[in-house]
XYZ file of C-alpha atoms in Angstrom:
408
model
C -14.359 -21.537 -26.313
C -12.402 -18.569 -25.018
C -13.672 -16.228 -22.338
C -12.463 -12.727 -21.548
C -11.074 -11.173 -18.381
C -11.602 -7.826 -16.702
C -9.097 -6.044 -14.470
C -9.812 -3.069 -12.196
C -7.874 -1.152 -9.558
C -9.182 0.381 -6.361
C -8.221 2.282 -3.231
C -5.146 4.414 -2.721
C -2.567 4.313 -5.540
C 0.920 2.895 -5.120
C 4.163 2.893 -7.054
C 3.785 -0.815 -7.902
C 0.074 -1.376 -8.581
C 0.622 -1.033 -12.319
C 3.325 -3.675 -12.218
C 0.651 -6.050 -10.931
C -1.672 -4.896 -13.718
C 1.118 -5.610 -16.200
C 1.638 -9.048 -14.661
C -2.040 -9.958 -15.004
C -2.177 -8.664 -18.581
C 0.996 -10.482 -19.598
C -0.119 -13.814 -18.103
C -3.658 -13.466 -19.497
C -2.285 -12.918 -23.009
C -0.282 -16.144 -22.699
C -3.227 -18.161 -21.404
C -4.945 -20.152 -24.128
C -8.331 -20.043 -22.379
C -8.441 -16.244 -22.173
C -9.433 -14.086 -25.139
C -9.599 -10.341 -24.708
C -8.252 -8.457 -21.695
C -10.418 -5.558 -20.566
C -9.828 -2.846 -18.004
C -12.456 -1.237 -15.808
C -11.925 2.495 -15.347
C -12.155 3.821 -11.791
C -12.626 0.527 -10.021
C -15.904 -1.207 -9.287
C -17.707 2.118 -9.613
C -16.550 2.352 -13.210
C -17.615 -1.236 -13.873
C -21.092 -0.435 -12.541
C -21.248 2.494 -14.950
C -20.003 0.440 -17.900
C -16.644 2.201 -18.202
C -14.702 -0.640 -19.788
C -11.831 -0.480 -22.291
C -9.889 -3.033 -24.310
C -6.396 -3.107 -22.792
C -5.017 -4.968 -25.799
C -5.414 -1.855 -27.929
C -3.040 -0.046 -25.560
C -0.594 -2.586 -24.200
C 0.034 -4.505 -27.404
C 1.922 -1.467 -28.691
C 5.663 -2.019 -28.405
C 7.173 -0.765 -25.158
C 3.916 0.205 -23.427
C 3.814 -2.869 -21.202
C 7.346 -2.189 -19.946
C 6.562 1.455 -19.235
C 3.334 0.463 -17.472
C 5.312 -1.790 -15.143
C 7.270 1.197 -13.786
C 4.472 3.773 -13.974
C 3.218 4.917 -10.551
C -0.390 5.395 -9.469
C -3.418 3.516 -10.803
C -3.277 3.479 -14.613
C -6.936 2.473 -14.829
C -7.998 5.000 -12.217
C -9.400 4.169 -8.815
C -12.388 4.665 -6.555
C -13.410 4.480 -2.931
C -16.862 3.145 -3.675
C -18.365 1.062 -0.892
C -20.422 -1.727 -2.373
C -23.446 -2.093 -0.122
C -24.916 -5.462 0.723
C -27.165 -7.068 -1.855
C -30.134 -6.553 0.463
C -29.426 -2.813 0.539
C -28.710 -2.284 -3.163
C -29.098 -5.268 -5.473
C -29.057 -2.964 -8.520
C -25.269 -2.541 -8.264
C -24.761 -6.300 -8.375
C -27.064 -6.721 -11.344
C -25.220 -3.975 -13.220
C -21.832 -5.537 -12.481
C -22.840 -9.006 -13.650
C -24.631 -7.530 -16.664
C -21.281 -6.005 -17.645
C -19.625 -9.390 -17.134
C -22.216 -10.930 -19.460
C -21.945 -8.134 -22.028
C -18.173 -8.523 -22.390
C -18.154 -12.313 -21.962
C -16.147 -11.996 -18.750
C -15.283 -15.190 -16.930
C -12.306 -13.841 -14.953
C -12.454 -10.704 -12.814
C -9.319 -9.420 -11.106
C -9.643 -6.650 -8.519
C -6.357 -5.106 -7.417
C -6.679 -3.350 -4.098
C -6.427 -3.286 -0.332
C -8.746 -4.128 2.511
C -11.854 -2.383 1.211
C -11.318 -3.892 -2.243
C -11.192 -7.381 -0.756
C -14.530 -6.588 0.906
C -15.890 -5.932 -2.603
C -14.676 -9.342 -3.824
C -16.254 -10.978 -0.766
C -19.621 -9.348 -1.453
C -19.523 -10.282 -5.137
C -18.754 -13.870 -4.156
C -21.662 -13.952 -1.703
C -23.975 -12.614 -4.402
C -22.728 -15.112 -6.966
C -23.164 -17.993 -4.497
C -26.899 -17.232 -4.610
C -27.012 -16.128 -8.241
C -24.609 -18.392 -10.180
C -22.799 -16.724 -13.098
C -19.588 -18.759 -13.287
C -17.221 -15.781 -12.939
C -13.861 -16.377 -11.262
C -13.541 -13.545 -8.718
C -9.910 -12.986 -7.752
C -8.606 -10.482 -5.220
C -5.104 -9.220 -5.978
C -3.356 -7.477 -3.058
C -1.881 -4.005 -3.019
C -1.488 -1.355 -0.351
C 1.383 0.660 1.002
C -0.130 0.118 4.469
C 0.968 -3.551 4.439
C -2.048 -4.435 6.567
C -3.651 -7.281 4.583
C -3.928 -10.654 6.273
C -2.433 -13.887 4.899
C 0.537 -12.211 3.179
C 4.126 -11.673 4.255
C 3.854 -8.189 2.745
C 1.723 -6.367 0.208
C 2.817 -5.222 -3.252
C 3.567 -1.508 -3.114
C 4.752 -1.539 0.474
C 8.417 -2.181 -0.326
C 8.712 0.858 -2.582
C 6.868 3.075 -0.098
C 9.113 1.813 2.707
C 12.185 2.565 0.608
C 10.911 6.099 -0.006
C 10.206 6.630 3.706
C 13.663 5.412 4.707
C 15.319 7.583 2.060
C 13.314 10.673 2.993
C 13.934 10.272 6.717
C 17.645 9.857 6.043
C 17.706 13.029 3.955
C 15.772 14.923 6.630
C 18.235 13.730 9.270
C 21.191 14.956 7.215
C 19.413 18.248 6.592
C 18.704 18.945 10.256
C 22.224 17.959 11.351
C 23.972 20.904 9.671
C 23.287 23.450 12.424
C 25.086 23.472 15.763
C 21.936 23.841 17.826
C 19.280 21.785 19.577
C 16.553 20.894 17.106
C 13.901 18.261 16.503
C 12.033 17.268 13.332
C 8.793 15.333 13.772
C 7.933 13.376 10.618
C 4.369 12.164 10.109
C 3.984 8.974 8.086
C 0.845 7.208 6.838
C -0.693 4.417 8.909
C -4.137 4.495 10.535
C -4.106 1.330 12.623
C -0.904 -0.343 11.457
C 2.520 1.229 11.790
C 4.365 -0.650 9.047
C 5.357 2.430 7.062
C 6.442 4.349 10.126
C 8.462 1.327 11.232
C 10.347 1.575 7.917
C 11.808 4.890 9.086
C 14.087 2.625 11.117
C 15.819 1.641 7.880
C 17.365 5.120 7.760
C 20.901 4.515 9.034
C 24.247 6.207 8.692
C 27.286 4.437 7.255
C 28.104 3.020 10.684
C 24.668 1.503 11.019
C 23.441 3.964 13.629
C 19.787 4.892 13.470
C 18.816 8.266 12.033
C 15.190 7.992 13.144
C 15.910 8.516 16.826
C 12.388 7.747 18.003
C 9.520 5.893 16.297
C 5.914 5.763 17.486
C 3.258 3.557 15.881
C -0.492 3.007 16.494
C 0.034 -0.476 17.943
C 1.513 1.038 21.127
C -0.358 3.638 23.243
C 1.143 7.097 22.837
C 2.016 8.999 25.994
C 3.333 12.563 26.135
C 5.257 12.045 29.390
C 7.064 9.076 27.882
C 7.751 11.093 24.734
C 9.484 13.849 26.686
C 11.450 11.286 28.686
C 12.527 9.526 25.482
C 13.621 12.820 23.931
C 15.715 13.744 26.949
C 17.463 10.383 26.811
C 18.369 10.906 23.151
C 19.537 14.468 23.865
C 22.187 13.106 26.203
C 24.088 11.964 23.114
C 23.016 14.243 20.244
C 21.603 17.707 19.691
C 19.654 17.197 16.489
C 17.072 14.463 16.271
C 14.321 13.039 14.081
C 11.100 11.564 15.430
C 8.838 9.448 13.213
C 5.147 9.199 14.116
C 2.288 7.353 12.448
C -0.688 9.499 11.519
C -2.793 7.084 13.565
C -0.956 7.251 16.895
C -3.440 7.244 19.760
C -3.567 7.490 23.529
C -4.287 4.556 25.857
C -8.013 5.375 25.778
C -8.035 4.909 21.994
C -8.387 8.604 21.165
C -6.305 9.676 18.188
C -3.695 12.370 18.665
C -5.077 14.090 15.552
C -8.083 13.388 13.317
C -10.499 15.521 11.310
C -14.249 14.969 11.457
C -14.444 14.360 7.689
C -15.270 10.734 6.799
C -14.856 8.766 3.560
C -17.318 6.297 2.042
C -16.041 3.548 4.324
C -16.435 5.645 7.478
C -12.717 6.312 7.919
C -11.905 9.683 9.442
C -9.386 11.749 7.500
C -6.112 11.652 9.371
C -3.396 14.274 9.440
C -1.888 16.697 11.893
C -0.192 14.296 14.313
C 3.277 15.727 13.613
C 2.058 19.286 14.110
C 0.261 18.415 17.342
C 3.243 16.525 18.746
C 5.770 19.167 17.679
C 3.773 21.937 19.348
C 3.724 19.964 22.586
C 7.483 19.358 22.433
C 8.180 23.040 21.831
C 5.963 24.022 24.739
C 7.646 21.556 27.100
C 11.299 21.809 26.032
C 11.613 25.159 24.286
C 13.798 23.790 21.463
C 13.422 24.441 17.758
C 10.875 21.941 16.419
C 9.660 21.417 12.881
C 6.749 19.244 11.735
C 6.956 17.462 8.387
C 3.915 15.641 6.988
C 5.057 13.434 4.110
C 1.432 12.879 3.057
C 0.612 11.480 -0.404
C 4.160 11.683 -1.770
C 4.976 8.381 -0.068
C 2.393 6.498 -2.140
C 3.648 6.895 -5.710
C 7.334 7.786 -5.477
C 8.461 5.887 -8.561
C 11.851 7.614 -8.498
C 12.527 5.487 -5.407
C 11.170 2.129 -6.556
C 12.286 -1.107 -4.968
C 13.245 -3.565 -7.696
C 12.190 -6.398 -5.400
C 8.772 -4.798 -5.019
C 8.282 -4.263 -8.757
C 9.295 -7.823 -9.646
C 7.152 -9.356 -6.903
C 4.182 -7.181 -7.823
C 4.402 -8.392 -11.429
C 4.695 -11.990 -10.250
C 1.634 -11.781 -8.021
C -0.348 -10.632 -11.060
C 0.796 -13.703 -12.978
C -0.169 -15.959 -10.072
C -3.630 -14.368 -10.013
C -4.194 -15.549 -13.583
C -3.045 -19.054 -12.629
C -5.591 -19.062 -9.796
C -8.413 -18.033 -12.117
C -7.394 -20.564 -14.762
C -7.554 -23.292 -12.106
C -11.181 -22.359 -11.493
C -10.611 -20.692 -8.133
C -12.980 -17.933 -7.112
C -13.468 -15.856 -3.991
C -9.778 -15.987 -3.166
C -6.898 -13.542 -2.848
C -3.377 -14.270 -4.054
C -0.919 -14.498 -1.160
C 2.834 -14.584 -0.627
C 4.729 -16.173 2.231
C 8.383 -15.969 3.171
C 10.189 -19.280 3.190
C 12.222 -20.251 6.211
C 15.973 -19.893 6.098
C 18.587 -17.173 5.803
C 17.975 -16.590 2.099
C 15.007 -14.353 1.290
C 12.534 -16.269 -0.893
C 8.777 -16.161 -1.407
C 6.223 -18.796 -2.234
C 2.827 -17.865 -3.663
C -0.558 -19.321 -2.882
C -4.201 -18.316 -2.376
C -6.456 -17.750 0.630
C -10.216 -17.588 1.014
C -11.303 -13.959 0.756
C -13.446 -14.351 3.880
C -10.259 -14.806 5.944
C -8.863 -11.507 4.648
C -11.622 -8.955 4.021
C -12.311 -6.441 6.806
C -9.344 -7.551 8.916
C -6.005 -5.864 9.509
C -2.493 -7.153 10.036
C -0.585 -5.014 12.526
C 3.100 -4.785 13.415
C 4.217 -7.686 15.656
C 5.396 -6.672 19.100
C 8.882 -8.074 18.537
C 9.444 -5.720 15.574
C 9.768 -2.858 18.067
C 12.388 -2.540 20.789
C 11.659 -3.123 24.476
C 11.020 0.590 25.052
C 8.493 0.645 22.160
C 10.138 3.723 20.699
C 12.215 2.290 17.831
C 12.655 -0.642 15.499
C 14.189 -3.922 16.684
C 16.606 -6.187 14.843
C 13.694 -8.491 14.005
C 11.950 -5.534 12.394
C 15.034 -4.686 10.369
C 15.440 -8.288 9.245
C 11.860 -8.271 7.999
C 12.112 -4.958 6.118
C 15.561 -4.962 4.528
C 14.888 -7.552 1.765
C 11.753 -5.696 0.664
C 13.523 -2.464 -0.292
C 16.499 -3.907 -2.154
C 17.328 -3.158 -5.761
C 16.890 -0.097 -7.954
C 14.754 0.422 -11.040
C 16.027 2.341 -14.056
C 13.355 4.708 -15.326
C 12.922 6.179 -18.788
C 13.421 9.948 -18.924
C 12.543 12.793 -21.252
C 14.071 16.244 -20.719
C 15.400 15.003 -17.401
C 11.985 13.953 -16.056
C 10.666 10.359 -15.790
C 8.282 9.136 -18.487
C 5.133 7.275 -17.433
C 2.076 5.831 -19.154
C -1.142 7.885 -18.837
C -4.568 6.432 -19.581
C -5.776 9.845 -20.788
C -3.505 9.497 -23.806
C -5.549 6.523 -24.972
C -9.195 7.291 -24.227
């Protein structure tokens, strides 16, 4: 007897999350034990509300699966719905498993980041007490690269490539004038500075860094040290670029900039670090300073896809189906870098309890001794993840992507 599978996406979108969706769909269609492949619209919130579609009616059409693989953002839509504990709201759990029963779902794949893995953990805990026989599989994605038990997360490589490219372009832009100037670039990263670290990939043809200073949340931010670092750089160049994580904070833990607005998971909305830092620099040094907040454009920049990222994201979707077919549940698919000079990955699975609600931060040795730029170890880690280019389909000079609204 065949059973069906359900796939949903959650959290912030990325440029590679749909490649993972394509990987799951492709592998599920090849698996003899899986019948229909369904998609849940707008994450677990959509599943609760019964918003389920048959993906076969869309992706079986010639060419759509290929286009999906290189389409940015979450094709199925997303949510930031915090699933409460069963004791607080058992109705949500009953609705979810009722949907599983209605569509004969035995395999549930949830593509997402930290909060999404928390959802898988809670569903597993509920099912442990209320057996339904559904294989609950967490599938990683996040540009933040902060999930435990993985070498890196799908979506991060493309975002890192975009950051490095953008910082390089900003550096070339600011270098045209014969005057002292500073550009402060704000990059996403609440508690982990992986994306900001990737600014260190921006190099000129001689290999010299174009991100002159880099500050991440893992290291306490200090204004006196900032000014001292700037003055040291100014001894050799007049125009400079400073990369800061949106989550940089002082030694007492207070963020340099944060709004009071909170999301469903209690996270304060970040933004404004570059502006705050640039105003301080201008006040102290009197030079021309500009603040650039890259913001959401770093999440879904498909025009700057990493081929490595897209291929690995597709592969991790295929591995997720293998995990489910083996009868695994309450796990997340993982990747680990093999030892040796050649970059290679091996895929496995880890218990969701060892991943949910935890964060992987940047190792100390990925920053230099002064904690104001990337180290060679950091470069060695990042470079393989951004390699390779993806050829997009275009119409009238603009990329073509797949849009769920064209099918529902």
